Amino acid sequence: MNYEILETKERITADNDREAANLRQAMQSRGVFFINLMASPGAGKTTLLARTIEALRGEFSIAVMEADVDSDVDAAAISDLGARVIQLHSGGLCHMDADMTARGISAMDLSGVDILFLENIGNLVCPAEFDVGAARRVMLLSVPEGDDKPLKYPLMFQVSDLLLVSKVDTLPVFAFDKEALERNVRSKNDNMSILYLSAKTGEGLDEWLDWLRREVRDFRAAAGKEN
Amino acid sequence: MNYEILETKERITADNDREAANLRQAMQSRGVFFINLMASPGAGKTTLLARTIEALRGEFSIAVMEADVDSDVDAAAISDLGARVIQLHSGGLCHMDADMTARGISAMDLSGVDILFLENIGNLVCPAEFDVGAARRVMLLSVPEGDDKPLKYPLMFQVSDLLLVSKVDTLPVFAFDKEALERNVRSKNDNMSILYLSAKTGEGLDEWLDWLRREVRDFRAAAGKEN
């Protein structure tokens, strides 16, 4: 093992933290509430964003940055809803960092935008390591993935503010124990909020939308105090 | 962006390829058929390994290296079946490389072992980039993840020899189009074999076991010619 790779990574991470802090400040000044949305492949990030955009139409202007290794299927799905969206390709990398995110934001027209989502690359490991300058980190865990995931991917559960357990309409189909999940989450993160929802049936969607409304209100109050 | 990180990565990858080739040769000489098993978190890798060990008991001696960022829940599940197993922790890394794999193999007693599985870290991005010296790369894609994944994680589908579509008992619950999946797979990899199975109901398991038997037979024939 050539330990230089770890040293390089640490140096990059320190640079990243500074750049992320700058980006967070810039978004605060512009009044854009920026959320970093993370999950495994196929956990339902895009579908949740689509339902959220539809439900909050007329209330908030929502823009989305879709990050993927390749393809633009997610950007196409969001664009079909009339929301502002950009597709970012990571060049094979397993995560977005603050610099890549800043370049994505520079390429977007955010005038009038209230909420900006970054749909991060589908991965429970690398995205947890990189602050992209978001005001909040939200993660999805889908029921089919299982209740033991906090034990296997602890950092993702430690850095996220909110856990959305998705696809709860499939709870009867899978051996998924909500109590075991909550015990596993608590062993890694005392403060994480947990909500259960299904973008398919709409169950639990209101609680997520209320969380979002509350966060935007608090964000604006904090921004108002600063300005 | 500090481009040194990419240069470092290329250097590491070149070293990795040499080490992987050495490891593959060593496993060939020892007559151990070594499979690198890759998938998203929660796609069903451990459950498939458990069913495989049970089904082939008395026919093959199977050993498993469980790679995770943290925890040992998978190693415990395999150990309960009486199979030889070791738990590898990646130190936060999103993949296993050839050096980490070689260290895992050194720590195991492989005498009498016919088949060795590496259950790689749950991730569709990084593990695809690192040859770990396996004779075959097998990937799982679970039905809940969706049929568009070859478009979004092309490298994983390009480097794998066999695609196991898992959790097919949940096909009635999810919008998963087998024809779309096969079209998407073919757009990335002409030669990939595709099998459909459910470790829960046992559907399709025989085809997977037959594939394994055939591969072990061919591996032994090739090893016999060389020695």
CSV table of C-alpha atoms in Angstrom, one decimal:
chain,number,residue,atom,x,y,z
A,1,MET,CA,0.0,0.0,0.0
A,2,ASN,CA,1.3,3.4,-1.0
A,3,TYR,CA,0.2,5.6,1.9
A,4,GLU,CA,0.5,8.8,-0.2
A,5,ILE,CA,-3.1,8.2,-1.4
A,6,LEU,CA,-4.3,8.9,2.1
A,7,GLU,CA,-2.2,12.0,2.6
A,8,THR,CA,-3.5,13.4,-0.8
A,9,LYS,CA,-7.0,12.7,0.3
A,10,GLU,CA,-6.6,14.5,3.6
A,11,ARG,CA,-5.1,17.5,1.8
A,12,ILE,CA,-8.0,17.5,-0.7
A,13,THR,CA,-10.5,17.1,2.1
A,14,ALA,CA,-9.2,20.2,4.0
A,15,ASP,CA,-9.4,22.3,0.8
A,16,ASN,CA,-12.9,20.9,0.3
A,17,ASP,CA,-14.1,22.0,3.8
A,18,ARG,CA,-13.0,25.6,3.1
A,19,GLU,CA,-14.6,25.6,-0.3
A,20,ALA,CA,-17.8,24.1,1.2
A,21,ALA,CA,-18.0,26.7,3.9
A,22,ASN,CA,-17.7,29.5,1.3
A,23,LEU,CA,-20.4,27.9,-0.8
A,24,ARG,CA,-22.7,27.6,2.2
A,25,GLN,CA,-22.2,31.3,3.0
A,26,ALA,CA,-22.8,32.3,-0.6
A,27,MET,CA,-26.1,30.3,-0.8
A,28,GLN,CA,-27.2,31.9,2.5
A,29,SER,CA,-26.6,35.4,1.1
A,30,ARG,CA,-28.6,34.5,-2.0
A,31,GLY,CA,-31.4,33.1,0.1
A,32,VAL,CA,-31.3,29.7,-1.6
A,33,PHE,CA,-31.9,26.7,0.8
A,34,PHE,CA,-29.5,24.1,-0.4
A,35,ILE,CA,-30.0,20.3,0.4
A,36,ASN,CA,-27.5,17.5,-0.3
A,37,LEU,CA,-29.7,14.4,-1.0
A,38,MET,CA,-27.8,11.1,-0.6
A,39,ALA,CA,-28.7,7.4,-0.9
A,40,SER,CA,-27.9,4.0,-2.4
A,41,PRO,CA,-28.6,3.4,-6.1
A,42,GLY,CA,-32.3,3.0,-6.7
A,43,ALA,CA,-33.4,4.1,-3.2
A,44,GLY,CA,-35.9,6.5,-4.8
A,45,LYS,CA,-34.2,9.9,-4.7
A,46,THR,CA,-35.5,11.1,-8.1
A,47,THR,CA,-39.0,9.9,-7.5
A,48,LEU,CA,-39.1,11.7,-4.2
A,49,LEU,CA,-37.8,14.9,-5.8
A,50,ALA,CA,-40.5,14.6,-8.5
A,51,ARG,CA,-43.3,14.2,-5.9
A,52,THR,CA,-41.8,17.1,-3.9
A,53,ILE,CA,-41.7,19.4,-6.9
A,54,GLU,CA,-45.3,18.6,-7.8
A,55,ALA,CA,-46.5,19.0,-4.2
A,56,LEU,CA,-44.8,22.4,-3.6
A,57,ARG,CA,-45.5,23.9,-7.0
A,58,GLY,CA,-46.9,27.5,-6.4
A,59,GLU,CA,-45.3,27.5,-2.9
A,60,PHE,CA,-41.6,27.2,-3.6
A,61,SER,CA,-39.5,27.4,-6.7
A,62,ILE,CA,-37.3,24.3,-6.7
A,63,ALA,CA,-34.2,23.6,-8.8
A,64,VAL,CA,-32.2,20.4,-9.0
A,65,MET,CA,-28.6,19.3,-9.7
A,66,GLU,CA,-28.5,15.7,-10.8
A,67,ALA,CA,-25.1,14.1,-10.2
A,68,ASP,CA,-24.3,10.8,-11.9
A,69,VAL,CA,-21.4,8.9,-13.2
A,70,ASP,CA,-23.1,8.7,-16.6
A,71,SER,CA,-26.5,9.2,-18.4
A,72,ASP,CA,-29.1,11.9,-18.0
A,73,VAL,CA,-32.2,9.8,-17.2
A,74,ASP,CA,-32.8,11.6,-13.9
A,75,ALA,CA,-32.4,15.1,-15.3
A,76,ALA,CA,-34.9,14.2,-18.1
A,77,ALA,CA,-37.4,13.0,-15.5
A,78,ILE,CA,-37.1,16.3,-13.5
A,79,SER,CA,-37.1,18.5,-16.6
A,80,ASP,CA,-40.4,16.9,-17.7
A,81,LEU,CA,-41.9,18.5,-14.6
A,82,GLY,CA,-40.9,21.9,-15.7
A,83,ALA,CA,-38.3,22.4,-12.9
A,84,ARG,CA,-34.9,23.9,-13.5
A,85,VAL,CA,-32.4,21.1,-13.6
A,86,ILE,CA,-28.8,20.5,-14.6
A,87,GLN,CA,-27.1,17.1,-15.1
A,88,LEU,CA,-23.6,16.8,-13.6
A,89,HIS,CA,-21.2,14.0,-14.6
A,90,SER,CA,-18.6,13.1,-12.1
A,91,GLY,CA,-16.0,11.7,-14.5
A,92,GLY,CA,-16.2,8.3,-12.9
A,93,LEU,CA,-15.8,9.6,-9.3
A,94,CYS,CA,-18.0,8.1,-6.6
A,95,HIS,CA,-19.1,11.4,-5.0
A,96,MET,CA,-19.5,15.2,-5.5
A,97,ASP,CA,-17.1,17.6,-3.8
A,98,ALA,CA,-17.6,21.3,-3.1
A,99,ASP,CA,-15.6,22.4,-6.2
A,100,MET,CA,-17.7,20.2,-8.6
A,101,THR,CA,-20.8,21.5,-6.8
A,102,ALA,CA,-19.8,25.1,-7.1
A,103,ARG,CA,-19.2,24.6,-10.8
A,104,GLY,CA,-22.6,23.1,-11.2
A,105,ILE,CA,-24.2,26.1,-9.3
A,106,SER,CA,-22.3,28.6,-11.5
A,107,ALA,CA,-23.8,26.9,-14.6
A,108,MET,CA,-27.4,27.3,-13.3
A,109,ASP,CA,-29.8,30.3,-13.2
A,110,LEU,CA,-30.9,30.4,-9.6
A,111,SER,CA,-32.8,33.7,-9.7
A,112,GLY,CA,-36.1,33.3,-7.8
A,113,VAL,CA,-35.1,29.8,-6.6
A,114,ASP,CA,-36.1,29.0,-3.0
A,115,ILE,CA,-34.8,25.4,-2.7
A,116,LEU,CA,-31.9,23.8,-4.5
A,117,PHE,CA,-31.4,20.0,-4.3
A,118,LEU,CA,-28.2,18.2,-5.2
A,119,GLU,CA,-29.1,14.6,-6.0
A,120,ASN,CA,-25.8,13.1,-5.1
A,121,ILE,CA,-24.3,9.9,-6.8
A,122,GLY,CA,-26.0,6.7,-5.6
A,123,ASN,CA,-23.5,5.5,-2.9
A,124,LEU,CA,-23.6,5.2,0.9
A,125,VAL,CA,-19.8,5.6,1.3
A,126,CYS,CA,-18.0,8.4,-0.5
A,127,PRO,CA,-20.7,11.1,-0.6
A,128,ALA,CA,-20.7,11.0,3.2
A,129,GLU,CA,-17.1,12.2,3.3
A,130,PHE,CA,-17.5,15.4,1.3
A,131,ASP,CA,-19.2,18.5,2.5
A,132,VAL,CA,-20.7,20.1,-0.6
A,133,GLY,CA,-21.8,23.3,1.1
A,134,ALA,CA,-25.4,22.4,1.7
A,135,ALA,CA,-27.4,23.8,4.5
A,136,ARG,CA,-28.8,20.3,5.3
A,137,ARG,CA,-27.9,16.7,4.4
A,138,VAL,CA,-30.8,14.4,3.9
A,139,MET,CA,-30.4,10.7,3.3
A,140,LEU,CA,-32.8,8.1,2.0
A,141,LEU,CA,-32.7,4.4,3.0
A,142,SER,CA,-35.2,2.3,1.1
A,143,VAL,CA,-37.0,-0.6,2.9
A,144,PRO,CA,-35.6,-3.3,0.5
A,145,GLU,CA,-32.0,-2.4,1.6
A,146,GLY,CA,-32.6,-3.6,5.1
A,147,ASP,CA,-32.5,-2.3,8.7
A,148,ASP,CA,-28.8,-3.1,9.3
A,149,LYS,CA,-27.4,-0.4,7.0
A,150,PRO,CA,-26.5,2.1,9.8
A,151,LEU,CA,-24.1,-0.6,11.2
A,152,LYS,CA,-22.4,-1.0,7.8
A,153,TYR,CA,-22.3,2.6,6.5
A,154,PRO,CA,-22.0,4.5,9.8
A,155,LEU,CA,-20.5,7.8,8.5
A,156,MET,CA,-23.5,8.4,6.2
A,157,PHE,CA,-25.8,8.1,9.2
A,158,GLN,CA,-23.6,10.2,11.3
A,159,VAL,CA,-23.3,13.2,9.0
A,160,SER,CA,-27.0,13.4,7.8
A,161,ASP,CA,-29.6,15.6,9.5
A,162,LEU,CA,-32.6,13.6,8.4
A,163,LEU,CA,-33.3,10.0,7.5
A,164,LEU,CA,-36.1,9.3,5.1
A,165,VAL,CA,-37.0,5.7,5.1
A,166,SER,CA,-38.5,5.3,1.6
A,167,LYS,CA,-40.7,2.6,-0.2
A,168,VAL,CA,-42.6,1.9,3.1
A,169,ASP,CA,-45.4,0.5,0.9
A,170,THR,CA,-43.1,-2.6,0.5
A,171,LEU,CA,-42.8,-3.2,4.3
A,172,PRO,CA,-45.1,-6.3,4.1
A,173,VAL,CA,-42.8,-7.8,1.4
A,174,PHE,CA,-39.4,-7.4,3.2
A,175,ALA,CA,-38.0,-8.5,6.5
A,176,PHE,CA,-37.5,-4.9,7.7
A,177,ASP,CA,-37.8,-4.2,11.5
A,178,LYS,CA,-38.4,-0.5,12.2
A,179,GLU,CA,-37.4,-0.9,15.9
A,180,ALA,CA,-34.1,-2.6,14.8
A,181,LEU,CA,-33.5,0.2,12.4
A,182,GLU,CA,-34.1,2.9,15.0
A,183,ARG,CA,-31.9,1.2,17.4
A,184,ASN,CA,-29.1,0.9,14.8
A,185,VAL,CA,-29.6,4.6,13.8
A,186,ARG,CA,-29.4,5.7,17.5
A,187,SER,CA,-26.2,3.7,18.0
A,188,LYS,CA,-24.6,6.1,15.4
A,189,ASN,CA,-26.5,9.4,15.7
A,190,ASP,CA,-28.5,10.6,18.6
A,191,ASN,CA,-30.0,13.6,16.8
A,192,MET,CA,-31.0,12.3,13.5
A,193,SER,CA,-34.7,12.8,12.6
A,194,ILE,CA,-36.4,9.8,11.0
A,195,LEU,CA,-39.5,9.9,8.8
A,196,TYR,CA,-41.2,7.1,6.9
A,197,LEU,CA,-42.7,7.6,3.5
A,198,SER,CA,-43.7,6.2,0.1
A,199,ALA,CA,-43.5,8.3,-2.9
A,200,LYS,CA,-45.7,5.7,-4.7
A,201,THR,CA,-48.7,5.8,-2.3
A,202,GLY,CA,-48.0,9.3,-0.8
A,203,GLU,CA,-47.9,7.9,2.7
A,204,GLY,CA,-45.7,10.1,4.9
A,205,LEU,CA,-45.2,12.7,2.2
A,206,ASP,CA,-46.9,15.5,4.2
A,207,GLU,CA,-44.5,15.0,7.1
A,208,TRP,CA,-41.5,15.4,4.8
A,209,LEU,CA,-43.1,18.5,3.1
A,210,ASP,CA,-43.7,20.0,6.6
A,211,TRP,CA,-40.1,19.3,7.6
A,212,LEU,CA,-39.0,21.1,4.4
A,213,ARG,CA,-41.3,24.1,5.1
A,214,ARG,CA,-40.0,24.4,8.6
A,215,GLU,CA,-36.4,24.3,7.5
A,216,VAL,CA,-36.9,26.9,4.8
A,217,ARG,CA,-38.6,29.2,7.4
A,218,ASP,CA,-35.8,28.8,9.9
A,219,PHE,CA,-33.2,29.3,7.1
A,220,ARG,CA,-34.8,32.5,6.1
A,221,ALA,CA,-35.1,33.8,9.6
A,222,ALA,CA,-31.4,33.1,10.2
A,223,ALA,CA,-30.5,34.8,6.9
A,224,GLY,CA,-32.7,37.8,7.8
A,225,LYS,CA,-30.8,38.2,11.1
A,226,GLU,CA,-27.5,38.1,9.3
A,227,ASN,CA,-28.4,40.7,6.6
B,1,MET,CA,-9.4,21.1,-8.2
B,2,ASN,CA,-5.9,19.7,-7.4
B,3,TYR,CA,-5.3,17.3,-10.3
B,4,GLU,CA,-2.6,15.5,-8.3
B,5,ILE,CA,-5.4,13.2,-6.9
B,6,LEU,CA,-6.0,11.8,-10.4
B,7,GLU,CA,-2.3,11.2,-11.0
B,8,THR,CA,-2.0,9.4,-7.7
B,9,LYS,CA,-5.0,7.3,-8.5
B,10,GLU,CA,-3.6,6.2,-11.9
B,11,ARG,CA,-0.3,5.2,-10.3
B,12,ILE,CA,-2.1,3.2,-7.7
B,13,THR,CA,-4.3,1.5,-10.3
B,14,ALA,CA,-1.3,0.4,-12.3
B,15,ASP,CA,0.3,-1.1,-9.2
B,16,ASN,CA,-3.1,-2.7,-8.4
B,17,ASP,CA,-3.3,-4.4,-11.8
B,18,ARG,CA,0.1,-6.0,-11.4
B,19,GLU,CA,-0.7,-7.2,-7.9
B,20,ALA,CA,-4.1,-8.5,-9.0
B,21,ALA,CA,-2.5,-10.5,-11.8
B,22,ASN,CA,-0.1,-12.1,-9.3
B,23,LEU,CA,-2.9,-12.9,-7.0
B,24,ARG,CA,-5.0,-14.5,-9.8
B,25,GLN,CA,-2.0,-16.7,-10.7
B,26,ALA,CA,-1.5,-17.7,-7.1
B,27,MET,CA,-5.1,-18.7,-6.7
B,28,GLN,CA,-5.0,-20.7,-9.9
B,29,SER,CA,-1.9,-22.6,-8.6
B,30,ARG,CA,-3.7,-23.3,-5.4
B,31,GLY,CA,-6.8,-24.5,-7.2
B,32,VAL,CA,-9.1,-22.0,-5.5
B,33,PHE,CA,-11.8,-20.6,-7.8
B,34,PHE,CA,-12.0,-16.9,-6.6
B,35,ILE,CA,-15.1,-14.8,-7.3
B,36,ASN,CA,-15.5,-11.0,-6.7
B,37,LEU,CA,-19.1,-10.4,-5.8
B,38,MET,CA,-20.3,-6.8,-6.1
B,39,ALA,CA,-23.6,-4.9,-5.7
B,40,SER,CA,-25.4,-1.9,-4.1
B,41,PRO,CA,-26.0,-2.0,-0.4
B,42,GLY,CA,-28.8,-4.3,0.4
B,43,ALA,CA,-29.0,-6.0,-3.0
B,44,GLY,CA,-28.9,-9.4,-1.3
B,45,LYS,CA,-25.2,-10.5,-1.6
B,46,THR,CA,-25.0,-12.1,1.9
B,47,THR,CA,-28.3,-13.9,1.5
B,48,LEU,CA,-27.3,-15.3,-1.9
B,49,LEU,CA,-24.0,-16.5,-0.4
B,50,ALA,CA,-25.9,-18.2,2.5
B,51,ARG,CA,-28.2,-20.0,0.1
B,52,THR,CA,-25.3,-21.0,-2.1
B,53,ILE,CA,-23.2,-22.4,0.8
B,54,GLU,CA,-26.3,-24.4,2.0
B,55,ALA,CA,-27.1,-25.8,-1.5
B,56,LEU,CA,-23.5,-26.8,-2.3
B,57,ARG,CA,-22.6,-28.3,1.0
B,58,GLY,CA,-21.0,-31.7,0.5
B,59,GLU,CA,-20.2,-30.8,-3.1
B,60,PHE,CA,-17.8,-27.8,-2.7
B,61,SER,CA,-16.0,-26.3,0.3
B,62,ILE,CA,-16.8,-22.5,0.2
B,63,ALA,CA,-15.0,-19.8,2.0
B,64,VAL,CA,-16.0,-16.1,2.2
B,65,MET,CA,-14.2,-12.8,2.8
B,66,GLU,CA,-16.7,-10.2,3.9
B,67,ALA,CA,-15.6,-6.6,3.2
B,68,ASP,CA,-17.4,-3.7,4.9
B,69,VAL,CA,-16.7,-0.2,6.0
B,70,ASP,CA,-17.8,-1.3,9.5
B,71,SER,CA,-19.6,-4.0,11.5
B,72,ASP,CA,-19.4,-7.8,11.2
B,73,VAL,CA,-23.1,-8.7,10.7
B,74,ASP,CA,-22.4,-10.4,7.4
B,75,ALA,CA,-19.5,-12.4,8.7
B,76,ALA,CA,-21.7,-13.6,11.6
B,77,ALA,CA,-24.4,-14.7,9.2
B,78,ILE,CA,-22.0,-16.7,7.1
B,79,SER,CA,-20.2,-18.1,10.2
B,80,ASP,CA,-23.5,-19.4,11.5
B,81,LEU,CA,-23.6,-21.7,8.5
B,82,GLY,CA,-20.3,-23.3,9.5
B,83,ALA,CA,-18.4,-21.8,6.5
B,84,ARG,CA,-14.9,-20.4,6.8
B,85,VAL,CA,-15.2,-16.6,6.8
B,86,ILE,CA,-13.2,-13.5,7.6
B,87,GLN,CA,-14.4,-9.9,8.1
B,88,LEU,CA,-12.3,-7.2,6.4
B,89,HIS,CA,-12.8,-3.6,7.3
B,90,SER,CA,-11.8,-1.1,4.5
B,91,GLY,CA,-10.9,1.7,6.9
B,92,GLY,CA,-13.6,3.9,5.3
B,93,LEU,CA,-12.6,3.2,1.7
B,94,CYS,CA,-15.4,2.5,-0.8
B,95,HIS,CA,-13.8,-0.6,-2.4
B,96,MET,CA,-11.3,-3.4,-2.0
B,97,ASP,CA,-8.1,-3.4,-3.9
B,98,ALA,CA,-5.7,-6.2,-4.7
B,99,ASP,CA,-3.4,-5.5,-1.8
B,100,MET,CA,-6.2,-5.4,0.8
B,101,THR,CA,-7.6,-8.7,-0.8
B,102,ALA,CA,-4.1,-10.4,-0.7
B,103,ARG,CA,-3.8,-9.5,3.0
B,104,GLY,CA,-7.3,-11.0,3.6
B,105,ILE,CA,-6.3,-14.2,1.8
B,106,SER,CA,-3.1,-14.4,3.8
B,107,ALA,CA,-5.1,-14.3,7.0
B,108,MET,CA,-7.3,-17.3,6.0
B,109,ASP,CA,-6.8,-21.0,6.0
B,110,LEU,CA,-7.7,-22.0,2.4
B,111,SER,CA,-6.6,-25.6,2.6
B,112,GLY,CA,-9.3,-27.8,0.9
B,113,VAL,CA,-11.3,-24.7,-0.2
B,114,ASP,CA,-12.8,-25.0,-3.7
B,115,ILE,CA,-14.5,-21.6,-4.0
B,116,LEU,CA,-13.6,-18.3,-2.4
B,117,PHE,CA,-16.0,-15.4,-2.5
B,118,LEU,CA,-15.1,-11.8,-1.8
B,119,GLU,CA,-18.3,-10.0,-0.8
B,120,ASN,CA,-17.1,-6.5,-1.9
B,121,ILE,CA,-18.3,-3.3,-0.2
B,122,GLY,CA,-21.9,-2.4,-1.2
B,123,ASN,CA,-21.3,0.2,-4.0
B,124,LEU,CA,-21.8,0.3,-7.8
B,125,VAL,CA,-19.0,2.7,-8.5
B,126,CYS,CA,-15.6,2.2,-6.8
B,127,PRO,CA,-15.4,-1.7,-6.7
B,128,ALA,CA,-15.8,-1.7,-10.5
B,129,GLU,CA,-12.5,0.1,-10.8
B,130,PHE,CA,-10.3,-2.3,-8.9
B,131,ASP,CA,-9.3,-5.7,-10.1
B,132,VAL,CA,-8.8,-7.8,-6.9
B,133,GLY,CA,-7.3,-10.8,-8.7
B,134,ALA,CA,-10.6,-12.8,-8.9
B,135,ALA,CA,-11.1,-15.4,-11.7
B,136,ARG,CA,-14.7,-14.0,-12.2
B,137,ARG,CA,-16.6,-10.9,-11.4
B,138,VAL,CA,-20.2,-11.4,-10.5
B,139,MET,CA,-22.6,-8.5,-9.8
B,140,LEU,CA,-26.1,-8.5,-8.3
B,141,LEU,CA,-28.7,-6.0,-9.2
B,142,SER,CA,-31.9,-6.2,-7.1
B,143,VAL,CA,-35.3,-5.6,-8.7
B,144,PRO,CA,-36.1,-2.7,-6.3
B,145,GLU,CA,-33.1,-0.7,-7.6
B,146,GLY,CA,-34.6,-0.4,-11.1
B,147,ASP,CA,-33.9,-1.3,-14.7
B,148,ASP,CA,-32.0,1.9,-15.6
B,149,LYS,CA,-28.9,1.1,-13.5
B,150,PRO,CA,-26.6,0.0,-16.4
B,151,LEU,CA,-27.0,3.5,-17.8
B,152,LYS,CA,-26.0,5.2,-14.5
B,153,TYR,CA,-23.2,2.8,-13.4
B,154,PRO,CA,-21.8,1.6,-16.8
B,155,LEU,CA,-18.4,0.5,-15.6
B,156,MET,CA,-19.8,-2.1,-13.2
B,157,PHE,CA,-21.8,-3.7,-16.0
B,158,GLN,CA,-18.8,-3.5,-18.3
B,159,VAL,CA,-16.3,-5.3,-16.1
B,160,SER,CA,-18.6,-8.0,-14.7
B,161,ASP,CA,-18.9,-11.5,-16.3
B,162,LEU,CA,-22.3,-12.3,-14.9
B,163,LEU,CA,-25.3,-10.3,-13.8
B,164,LEU,CA,-27.6,-11.8,-11.2
B,165,VAL,CA,-30.9,-10.0,-11.0
B,166,SER,CA,-32.0,-10.6,-7.4
B,167,LYS,CA,-35.2,-10.4,-5.5
B,168,VAL,CA,-37.3,-11.4,-8.6
B,169,ASP,CA,-40.1,-12.4,-6.2
B,170,THR,CA,-40.8,-8.7,-5.9
B,171,LEU,CA,-41.2,-8.1,-9.6
B,172,PRO,CA,-45.0,-7.6,-9.1
B,173,VAL,CA,-44.4,-4.9,-6.6
B,174,PHE,CA,-41.9,-2.7,-8.6
B,175,ALA,CA,-42.0,-1.0,-12.0
B,176,PHE,CA,-39.1,-3.1,-13.3
B,177,ASP,CA,-39.0,-3.9,-17.1
B,178,LYS,CA,-36.9,-7.0,-17.9
B,179,GLU,CA,-36.7,-6.1,-21.6
B,180,ALA,CA,-35.6,-2.5,-20.7
B,181,LEU,CA,-33.0,-3.9,-18.4
B,182,GLU,CA,-31.6,-6.3,-21.0
B,183,ARG,CA,-31.5,-3.5,-23.6
B,184,ASN,CA,-29.6,-1.3,-21.1
B,185,VAL,CA,-27.2,-4.1,-20.2
B,186,ARG,CA,-26.5,-4.8,-23.9
B,187,SER,CA,-25.8,-1.1,-24.6
B,188,LYS,CA,-22.8,-1.5,-22.2
B,189,ASN,CA,-21.7,-5.1,-22.4
B,190,ASP,CA,-22.4,-7.6,-25.3
B,191,ASN,CA,-21.1,-10.6,-23.5
B,192,MET,CA,-22.6,-10.4,-20.0
B,193,SER,CA,-24.6,-13.4,-18.9
B,194,ILE,CA,-27.9,-12.5,-17.1
B,195,LEU,CA,-29.7,-14.8,-14.7
B,196,TYR,CA,-32.8,-14.0,-12.6
B,197,LEU,CA,-33.2,-15.4,-9.1
B,198,SER,CA,-34.8,-15.0,-5.7
B,199,ALA,CA,-32.8,-16.2,-2.7
B,200,LYS,CA,-36.1,-16.0,-0.7
B,201,THR,CA,-38.3,-18.3,-2.9
B,202,GLY,CA,-35.4,-20.3,-4.5
B,203,GLU,CA,-36.5,-19.3,-8.0
B,204,GLY,CA,-33.6,-19.3,-10.4
B,205,LEU,CA,-31.2,-20.6,-7.9
B,206,ASP,CA,-30.5,-23.8,-9.8
B,207,GLU,CA,-29.3,-21.8,-12.9
B,208,TRP,CA,-26.9,-19.9,-10.7
B,209,LEU,CA,-25.5,-23.1,-9.1
B,210,ASP,CA,-25.1,-24.7,-12.5
B,211,TRP,CA,-23.2,-21.6,-13.7
B,212,LEU,CA,-20.9,-22.0,-10.7
B,213,ARG,CA,-20.4,-25.7,-11.2
B,214,ARG,CA,-19.5,-25.1,-14.9
B,215,GLU,CA,-17.1,-22.3,-14.1
B,216,VAL,CA,-15.3,-24.4,-11.4
B,217,ARG,CA,-15.0,-27.3,-13.9
B,218,ASP,CA,-13.6,-25.1,-16.6
B,219,PHE,CA,-11.2,-23.4,-14.1
B,220,ARG,CA,-9.9,-26.8,-12.9
B,221,ALA,CA,-9.5,-28.0,-16.5
B,222,ALA,CA,-7.5,-24.8,-17.3
B,223,ALA,CA,-5.4,-25.2,-14.1
B,224,GLY,CA,-4.7,-28.9,-15.0
B,225,LYS,CA,-3.4,-28.0,-18.4
B,226,GLU,CA,-1.0,-25.4,-16.9
B,227,ASN,CA,0.4,-27.7,-14.2
